[in-house]
Each structure stands twice: as structure tokens, then as C-alpha cells.
Amino acid sequence: MAGEVGLPKDRKILVAVDESEESMHALSWCLENVLFCGDYKDTLILLYAIPPRAVYPTLDNTGHVFSSDFLAMMLKYNKDAADFVVQKAKRMCKEQARDVKVETRIEHGDPRDVICEMAEKLHVDVVVMGSHGYGLIKRAFLGSVSNHCVQNVKCPVLVVKRPRPDDYRSK
């Protein structure tokens, strides 16, 4: 029985997803390599963080005030993008791991903070996320979501790097 001494327990696995190929690769890798098979009932939690909206100035370059319609359109776009990514991730789960229990969460906020907060709030056993593979300069300006999570999440964090095409060349 799951949870007995020597046997792994059923787990909650949080997978951070976004529009990137890296996050979908991390999800696919998780489905192939992390989930238990058989009688264990892992729960996969797909988390999408809608970043805080940019601060829009009241005037654009032509002196026009941004309307509430424009701001509403931006909010709808962000929600539609989140829904699209989550549905794509759910399809991938059904195709690769038919029996896995999948939950979805769409939260608002800085992805670094959202992932850390949800990992703690949901009492997950592991966080899986992709690595964008930014270079040193870009990472210094943008910050690394995965590095922040590795340093601040209290459970294990698995960062999955997407192989580059030249990694498969025979040596």
C-alpha cells in the first residue's frame, strides 16, 4: 500500500508552465521520468502565473490616454494566453500519462513569487520547471525564475534543461 515503510507515498507534483518550449519540455520530461506508475496516485498540478500587468502611462506617444477598453483587452489577452497554455499542457498529460490526476491553477503575480507561494500553500512534494537557458548578462537583468525557486522553495525543485540540437551529435 502507498505510504508504507519502504514504499513511496502518493505525491503532489507542481509543474510550472508558460508559453515557452522549455516549460513544455519540462512537463513532458516529468511525465516520462517523475510520475509513479501502477497503484500510486500522483497528482500533477499545472501552474501558470500571469505576470503583473505592465504599468501603462496615462498618455501614449501621441498624447492619447489609454482607455479602459485597452486595459480590459490586455487583461483578456493574458487570461486567454493562460487558458491556452493550460489546455495544451492538459492535452499533453492525457497523451503521455492517461491515468494521472491533473489539477490546474492560474494565478496572478510575479512567476518567482507565485511558484514559491503555491508550492508552500499546496504542500507539494516537488516542483518541476523548465530552464530558459539565459546567458549570464540576460539572467542578470531579467533574473532567473528557476534560480529564485531553487533558493526559496522548501521542497525539492527539479529544473529541466531542454537539450540543444547539437547535444545529440555523435562525438
PDB file of N, CA, C and O in Angstrom, residues 66-118:
ATOM      1  N   PHE A  66      -4.762  56.080 -22.640  1.00  0.00           N
ATOM      2  CA  PHE A  66      -5.198  54.690 -22.838  1.00  0.00           C
ATOM      3  C   PHE A  66      -6.570  54.521 -22.214  1.00  0.00           C
ATOM      4  O   PHE A  66      -6.807  54.908 -21.071  1.00  0.00           O
ATOM      5  N   SER A  67      -7.448  53.922 -22.928  1.00  0.00           N
ATOM      6  CA  SER A  67      -8.811  53.763 -22.444  1.00  0.00           C
ATOM      7  C   SER A  67      -8.937  52.517 -21.566  1.00  0.00           C
ATOM      8  O   SER A  67      -8.087  51.637 -21.577  1.00  0.00           O
ATOM      9  N   SER A  68     -10.026  52.475 -20.840  1.00  0.00           N
ATOM     10  CA  SER A  68     -10.300  51.281 -20.037  1.00  0.00           C
ATOM     11  C   SER A  68     -10.542  50.083 -20.953  1.00  0.00           C
ATOM     12  O   SER A  68     -10.290  48.951 -20.562  1.00  0.00           O
ATOM     13  N   ASP A  69     -11.003  50.335 -22.190  1.00  0.00           N
ATOM     14  CA  ASP A  69     -11.177  49.244 -23.155  1.00  0.00           C
ATOM     15  C   ASP A  69      -9.834  48.597 -23.485  1.00  0.00           C
ATOM     16  O   ASP A  69      -9.728  47.383 -23.602  1.00  0.00           O
ATOM     17  N   PHE A  70      -8.803  49.423 -23.636  1.00  0.00           N
ATOM     18  CA  PHE A  70      -7.473  48.900 -23.928  1.00  0.00           C
ATOM     19  C   PHE A  70      -6.977  48.029 -22.778  1.00  0.00           C
ATOM     20  O   PHE A  70      -6.465  46.934 -22.980  1.00  0.00           O
ATOM     21  N   LEU A  71      -7.129  48.529 -21.555  1.00  0.00           N
ATOM     22  CA  LEU A  71      -6.683  47.762 -20.397  1.00  0.00           C
ATOM     23  C   LEU A  71      -7.477  46.473 -20.251  1.00  0.00           C
ATOM     24  O   LEU A  71      -6.915  45.419 -19.930  1.00  0.00           O
ATOM     25  N   ALA A  72      -8.777  46.524 -20.506  1.00  0.00           N
ATOM     26  CA  ALA A  72      -9.603  45.313 -20.455  1.00  0.00           C
ATOM     27  C   ALA A  72      -9.162  44.317 -21.519  1.00  0.00           C
ATOM     28  O   ALA A  72      -9.129  43.104 -21.277  1.00  0.00           O
ATOM     29  N   MET A  73      -8.801  44.826 -22.700  1.00  0.00           N
ATOM     30  CA  MET A  73      -8.319  43.956 -23.779  1.00  0.00           C
ATOM     31  C   MET A  73      -7.018  43.257 -23.366  1.00  0.00           C
ATOM     32  O   MET A  73      -6.831  42.073 -23.614  1.00  0.00           O
ATOM     33  N   MET A  74      -6.122  43.981 -22.702  1.00  0.00           N
ATOM     34  CA  MET A  74      -4.853  43.394 -22.241  1.00  0.00           C
ATOM     35  C   MET A  74      -5.107  42.303 -21.195  1.00  0.00           C
ATOM     36  O   MET A  74      -4.477  41.256 -21.229  1.00  0.00           O
ATOM     37  N   LEU A  75      -6.035  42.553 -20.293  1.00  0.00           N
ATOM     38  CA  LEU A  75      -6.368  41.545 -19.278  1.00  0.00           C
ATOM     39  C   LEU A  75      -6.965  40.300 -19.922  1.00  0.00           C
ATOM     40  O   LEU A  75      -6.631  39.171 -19.544  1.00  0.00           O
ATOM     41  N   LYS A  76      -7.832  40.492 -20.905  1.00  0.00           N
ATOM     42  CA  LYS A  76      -8.438  39.360 -21.603  1.00  0.00           C
ATOM     43  C   LYS A  76      -7.367  38.573 -22.362  1.00  0.00           C
ATOM     44  O   LYS A  76      -7.365  37.336 -22.355  1.00  0.00           O
ATOM     45  N   TYR A  77      -6.444  39.273 -23.006  1.00  0.00           N
ATOM     46  CA  TYR A  77      -5.366  38.606 -23.729  1.00  0.00           C
ATOM     47  C   TYR A  77      -4.551  37.726 -22.770  1.00  0.00           C
ATOM     48  O   TYR A  77      -4.248  36.572 -23.079  1.00  0.00           O
ATOM     49  N   ASN A  78      -4.190  38.259 -21.600  1.00  0.00           N
ATOM     50  CA  ASN A  78      -3.414  37.488 -20.628  1.00  0.00           C
ATOM     51  C   ASN A  78      -4.175  36.257 -20.154  1.00  0.00           C
ATOM     52  O   ASN A  78      -3.603  35.176 -20.015  1.00  0.00           O
ATOM     53  N   LYS A  79      -5.470  36.412 -19.914  1.00  0.00           N
ATOM     54  CA  LYS A  79      -6.304  35.273 -19.474  1.00  0.00           C
ATOM     55  C   LYS A  79      -6.412  34.240 -20.579  1.00  0.00           C
ATOM     56  O   LYS A  79      -6.294  33.031 -20.325  1.00  0.00           O
ATOM     57  N   ASP A  80      -6.619  34.690 -21.824  1.00  0.00           N
ATOM     58  CA  ASP A  80      -6.706  33.756 -22.956  1.00  0.00           C
ATOM     59  C   ASP A  80      -5.393  32.998 -23.158  1.00  0.00           C
ATOM     60  O   ASP A  80      -5.395  31.796 -23.425  1.00  0.00           O
ATOM     61  N   ALA A  81      -4.272  33.691 -23.019  1.00  0.00           N
ATOM     62  CA  ALA A  81      -2.966  33.037 -23.162  1.00  0.00           C
ATOM     63  C   ALA A  81      -2.785  31.985 -22.080  1.00  0.00           C
ATOM     64  O   ALA A  81      -2.329  30.866 -22.349  1.00  0.00           O
ATOM     65  N   ALA A  82      -3.162  32.308 -20.856  1.00  0.00           N
ATOM     66  CA  ALA A  82      -3.056  31.351 -19.748  1.00  0.00           C
ATOM     67  C   ALA A  82      -3.931  30.128 -20.013  1.00  0.00           C
ATOM     68  O   ALA A  82      -3.486  28.989 -19.846  1.00  0.00           O
ATOM     69  N   ASP A  83      -5.175  30.357 -20.433  1.00  0.00           N
ATOM     70  CA  ASP A  83      -6.086  29.241 -20.724  1.00  0.00           C
ATOM     71  C   ASP A  83      -5.538  28.349 -21.834  1.00  0.00           C
ATOM     72  O   ASP A  83      -5.603  27.122 -21.748  1.00  0.00           O
ATOM     73  N   PHE A  84      -4.984  28.954 -22.870  1.00  0.00           N
ATOM     74  CA  PHE A  84      -4.421  28.202 -23.995  1.00  0.00           C
ATOM     75  C   PHE A  84      -3.270  27.307 -23.529  1.00  0.00           C
ATOM     76  O   PHE A  84      -3.207  26.126 -23.850  1.00  0.00           O
ATOM     77  N   VAL A  85      -2.349  27.876 -22.754  1.00  0.00           N
ATOM     78  CA  VAL A  85      -1.186  27.112 -22.282  1.00  0.00           C
ATOM     79  C   VAL A  85      -1.630  25.968 -21.374  1.00  0.00           C
ATOM     80  O   VAL A  85      -1.149  24.834 -21.507  1.00  0.00           O
ATOM     81  N   VAL A  86      -2.554  26.240 -20.467  1.00  0.00           N
ATOM     82  CA  VAL A  86      -3.016  25.201 -19.540  1.00  0.00           C
ATOM     83  C   VAL A  86      -3.723  24.078 -20.294  1.00  0.00           C
ATOM     84  O   VAL A  86      -3.509  22.890 -20.007  1.00  0.00           O
ATOM     85  N   GLN A  87      -4.538  24.421 -21.289  1.00  0.00           N
ATOM     86  CA  GLN A  87      -5.218  23.376 -22.072  1.00  0.00           C
ATOM     87  C   GLN A  87      -4.214  22.537 -22.865  1.00  0.00           C
ATOM     88  O   GLN A  87      -4.343  21.316 -22.962  1.00  0.00           O
ATOM     89  N   LYS A  88      -3.211  23.185 -23.434  1.00  0.00           N
ATOM     90  CA  LYS A  88      -2.154  22.471 -24.161  1.00  0.00           C
ATOM     91  C   LYS A  88      -1.430  21.499 -23.220  1.00  0.00           C
ATOM     92  O   LYS A  88      -1.178  20.346 -23.569  1.00  0.00           O
ATOM     93  N   ALA A  89      -1.122  21.959 -22.015  1.00  0.00           N
ATOM     94  CA  ALA A  89      -0.439  21.116 -21.032  1.00  0.00           C
ATOM     95  C   ALA A  89      -1.324  19.946 -20.601  1.00  0.00           C
ATOM     96  O   ALA A  89      -0.845  18.813 -20.452  1.00  0.00           O
ATOM     97  N   LYS A  90      -2.617  20.201 -20.409  1.00  0.00           N
ATOM     98  CA  LYS A  90      -3.535  19.112 -20.035  1.00  0.00           C
ATOM     99  C   LYS A  90      -3.625  18.055 -21.132  1.00  0.00           C
ATOM    100  O   LYS A  90      -3.660  16.858 -20.846  1.00  0.00           O
ATOM    101  N   ARG A  91      -3.640  18.498 -22.397  1.00  0.00           N
ATOM    102  CA  ARG A  91      -3.655  17.535 -23.516  1.00  0.00           C
ATOM    103  C   ARG A  91      -2.396  16.674 -23.501  1.00  0.00           C
ATOM    104  O   ARG A  91      -2.452  15.467 -23.712  1.00  0.00           O
ATOM    105  N   MET A  92      -1.267  17.302 -23.246  1.00  0.00           N
ATOM    106  CA  MET A  92      -0.013  16.569 -23.186  1.00  0.00           C
ATOM    107  C   MET A  92      -0.070  15.509 -22.077  1.00  0.00           C
ATOM    108  O   MET A  92       0.387  14.380 -22.258  1.00  0.00           O
ATOM    109  N   CYS A  93      -0.645  15.869 -20.950  1.00  0.00           N
ATOM    110  CA  CYS A  93      -0.771  14.915 -19.837  1.00  0.00           C
ATOM    111  C   CYS A  93      -1.635  13.723 -20.234  1.00  0.00           C
ATOM    112  O   CYS A  93      -1.292  12.580 -19.940  1.00  0.00           O
ATOM    113  N   LYS A  94      -2.759  13.989 -20.904  1.00  0.00           N
ATOM    114  CA  LYS A  94      -3.648  12.898 -21.336  1.00  0.00           C
ATOM    115  C   LYS A  94      -2.961  11.984 -22.338  1.00  0.00           C
ATOM    116  O   LYS A  94      -3.152  10.773 -22.316  1.00  0.00           O
ATOM    117  N   GLU A  95      -2.172  12.574 -23.228  1.00  0.00           N
ATOM    118  CA  GLU A  95      -1.493  11.784 -24.257  1.00  0.00           C
ATOM    119  C   GLU A  95      -0.357  10.948 -23.686  1.00  0.00           C
ATOM    120  O   GLU A  95      -0.144   9.815 -24.097  1.00  0.00           O
ATOM    121  N   GLN A  96       0.389  11.496 -22.737  1.00  0.00           N
ATOM    122  CA  GLN A  96       1.575  10.811 -22.235  1.00  0.00           C
ATOM    123  C   GLN A  96       1.334   9.996 -20.974  1.00  0.00           C
ATOM    124  O   GLN A  96       2.066   9.054 -20.714  1.00  0.00           O
ATOM    125  N   ALA A  97       0.365  10.370 -20.161  1.00  0.00           N
ATOM    126  CA  ALA A  97       0.109   9.677 -18.897  1.00  0.00           C
ATOM    127  C   ALA A  97      -1.385   9.696 -18.635  1.00  0.00           C
ATOM    128  O   ALA A  97      -1.875  10.504 -17.865  1.00  0.00           O
ATOM    129  N   ARG A  98      -2.074   8.804 -19.270  1.00  0.00           N
ATOM    130  CA  ARG A  98      -3.548   8.813 -19.260  1.00  0.00           C
ATOM    131  C   ARG A  98      -4.167   8.797 -17.856  1.00  0.00           C
ATOM    132  O   ARG A  98      -5.205   9.378 -17.638  1.00  0.00           O
ATOM    133  N   ASP A  99      -3.545   8.103 -16.919  1.00  0.00           N
ATOM    134  CA  ASP A  99      -4.177   7.910 -15.612  1.00  0.00           C
ATOM    135  C   ASP A  99      -3.799   8.932 -14.558  1.00  0.00           C
ATOM    136  O   ASP A  99      -4.274   8.864 -13.439  1.00  0.00           O
ATOM    137  N   VAL A 100      -2.944   9.875 -14.895  1.00  0.00           N
ATOM    138  CA  VAL A 100      -2.509  10.835 -13.885  1.00  0.00           C
ATOM    139  C   VAL A 100      -3.628  11.823 -13.564  1.00  0.00           C
ATOM    140  O   VAL A 100      -4.370  12.252 -14.446  1.00  0.00           O
ATOM    141  N   LYS A 101      -3.750  12.131 -12.279  1.00  0.00           N
ATOM    142  CA  LYS A 101      -4.717  13.138 -11.847  1.00  0.00           C
ATOM    143  C   LYS A 101      -4.094  14.505 -12.094  1.00  0.00           C
ATOM    144  O   LYS A 101      -2.976  14.779 -11.646  1.00  0.00           O
ATOM    145  N   VAL A 102      -4.806  15.377 -12.809  1.00  0.00           N
ATOM    146  CA  VAL A 102      -4.277  16.697 -13.162  1.00  0.00           C
ATOM    147  C   VAL A 102      -5.181  17.781 -12.584  1.00  0.00           C
ATOM    148  O   VAL A 102      -6.393  17.747 -12.759  1.00  0.00           O
ATOM    149  N   GLU A 103      -4.554  18.714 -11.885  1.00  0.00           N
ATOM    150  CA  GLU A 103      -5.239  19.910 -11.410  1.00  0.00           C
ATOM    151  C   GLU A 103      -4.570  21.105 -12.075  1.00  0.00           C
ATOM    152  O   GLU A 103      -3.401  21.025 -12.447  1.00  0.00           O
ATOM    153  N   THR A 104      -5.303  22.179 -12.230  1.00  0.00           N
ATOM    154  CA  THR A 104      -4.720  23.375 -12.847  1.00  0.00           C
ATOM    155  C   THR A 104      -4.935  24.568 -11.937  1.00  0.00           C
ATOM    156  O   THR A 104      -5.933  24.649 -11.216  1.00  0.00           O
ATOM    157  N   ARG A 105      -3.969  25.471 -11.974  1.00  0.00           N
ATOM    158  CA  ARG A 105      -4.049  26.719 -11.225  1.00  0.00           C
ATOM    159  C   ARG A 105      -3.555  27.835 -12.129  1.00  0.00           C
ATOM    160  O   ARG A 105      -2.505  27.702 -12.751  1.00  0.00           O
ATOM    161  N   ILE A 106      -4.315  28.902 -12.203  1.00  0.00           N
ATOM    162  CA  ILE A 106      -3.873  30.118 -12.878  1.00  0.00           C
ATOM    163  C   ILE A 106      -3.877  31.203 -11.811  1.00  0.00           C
ATOM    164  O   ILE A 106      -4.914  31.487 -11.212  1.00  0.00           O
ATOM    165  N   GLU A 107      -2.696  31.752 -11.563  1.00  0.00           N
ATOM    166  CA  GLU A 107      -2.536  32.754 -10.511  1.00  0.00           C
ATOM    167  C   GLU A 107      -1.945  34.023 -11.113  1.00  0.00           C
ATOM    168  O   GLU A 107      -1.299  33.976 -12.157  1.00  0.00           O
ATOM    169  N   HIS A 108      -2.152  35.127 -10.450  1.00  0.00           N
ATOM    170  CA  HIS A 108      -1.610  36.420 -10.884  1.00  0.00           C
ATOM    171  C   HIS A 108      -0.428  36.795 -10.005  1.00  0.00           C
ATOM    172  O   HIS A 108      -0.486  36.632  -8.794  1.00  0.00           O
ATOM    173  N   GLY A 109       0.640  37.287 -10.643  1.00  0.00           N
ATOM    174  CA  GLY A 109       1.782  37.769  -9.890  1.00  0.00           C
ATOM    175  C   GLY A 109       3.087  37.395 -10.563  1.00  0.00           C
ATOM    176  O   GLY A 109       3.110  36.701 -11.587  1.00  0.00           O
ATOM    177  N   ASP A 110       4.169  37.854  -9.988  1.00  0.00           N
ATOM    178  CA  ASP A 110       5.497  37.530 -10.489  1.00  0.00           C
ATOM    179  C   ASP A 110       5.680  36.014 -10.405  1.00  0.00           C
ATOM    180  O   ASP A 110       5.471  35.426  -9.331  1.00  0.00           O
ATOM    181  N   PRO A 111       6.034  35.360 -11.518  1.00  0.00           N
ATOM    182  CA  PRO A 111       6.154  33.897 -11.504  1.00  0.00           C
ATOM    183  C   PRO A 111       7.062  33.372 -10.387  1.00  0.00           C
ATOM    184  O   PRO A 111       6.773  32.326  -9.797  1.00  0.00           O
ATOM    185  N   ARG A 112       8.128  34.092 -10.073  1.00  0.00           N
ATOM    186  CA  ARG A 112       9.023  33.645  -8.999  1.00  0.00           C
ATOM    187  C   ARG A 112       8.268  33.531  -7.686  1.00  0.00           C
ATOM    188  O   ARG A 112       8.384  32.535  -6.968  1.00  0.00           O
ATOM    189  N   ASP A 113       7.506  34.552  -7.368  1.00  0.00           N
ATOM    190  CA  ASP A 113       6.774  34.563  -6.106  1.00  0.00           C
ATOM    191  C   ASP A 113       5.604  33.586  -6.131  1.00  0.00           C
ATOM    192  O   ASP A 113       5.349  32.886  -5.147  1.00  0.00           O
ATOM    193  N   VAL A 114       4.896  33.548  -7.253  1.00  0.00           N
ATOM    194  CA  VAL A 114       3.728  32.671  -7.362  1.00  0.00           C
ATOM    195  C   VAL A 114       4.122  31.202  -7.182  1.00  0.00           C
ATOM    196  O   VAL A 114       3.473  30.461  -6.443  1.00  0.00           O
ATOM    197  N   ILE A 115       5.191  30.779  -7.849  1.00  0.00           N
ATOM    198  CA  ILE A 115       5.618  29.375  -7.757  1.00  0.00           C
ATOM    199  C   ILE A 115       5.993  29.042  -6.314  1.00  0.00           C
ATOM    200  O   ILE A 115       5.560  28.010  -5.770  1.00  0.00           O
ATOM    201  N   CYS A 116       6.762  29.909  -5.675  1.00  0.00           N
ATOM    202  CA  CYS A 116       7.165  29.666  -4.286  1.00  0.00           C
ATOM    203  C   CYS A 116       5.953  29.614  -3.355  1.00  0.00           C
ATOM    204  O   CYS A 116       5.840  28.710  -2.511  1.00  0.00           O
ATOM    205  N   GLU A 117       5.050  30.566  -3.508  1.00  0.00           N
ATOM    206  CA  GLU A 117       3.865  30.620  -2.647  1.00  0.00           C
ATOM    207  C   GLU A 117       2.957  29.406  -2.847  1.00  0.00           C
ATOM    208  O   GLU A 117       2.464  28.823  -1.882  1.00  0.00           O
ATOM    209  N   MET A 118       2.729  29.025  -4.100  1.00  0.00           N
ATOM    210  CA  MET A 118       1.837  27.894  -4.362  1.00  0.00           C
ATOM    211  C   MET A 118       2.458  26.574  -3.907  1.00  0.00           C
ATOM    212  O   MET A 118       1.751  25.687  -3.439  1.00  0.00           O
TER     213      MET A 118
END
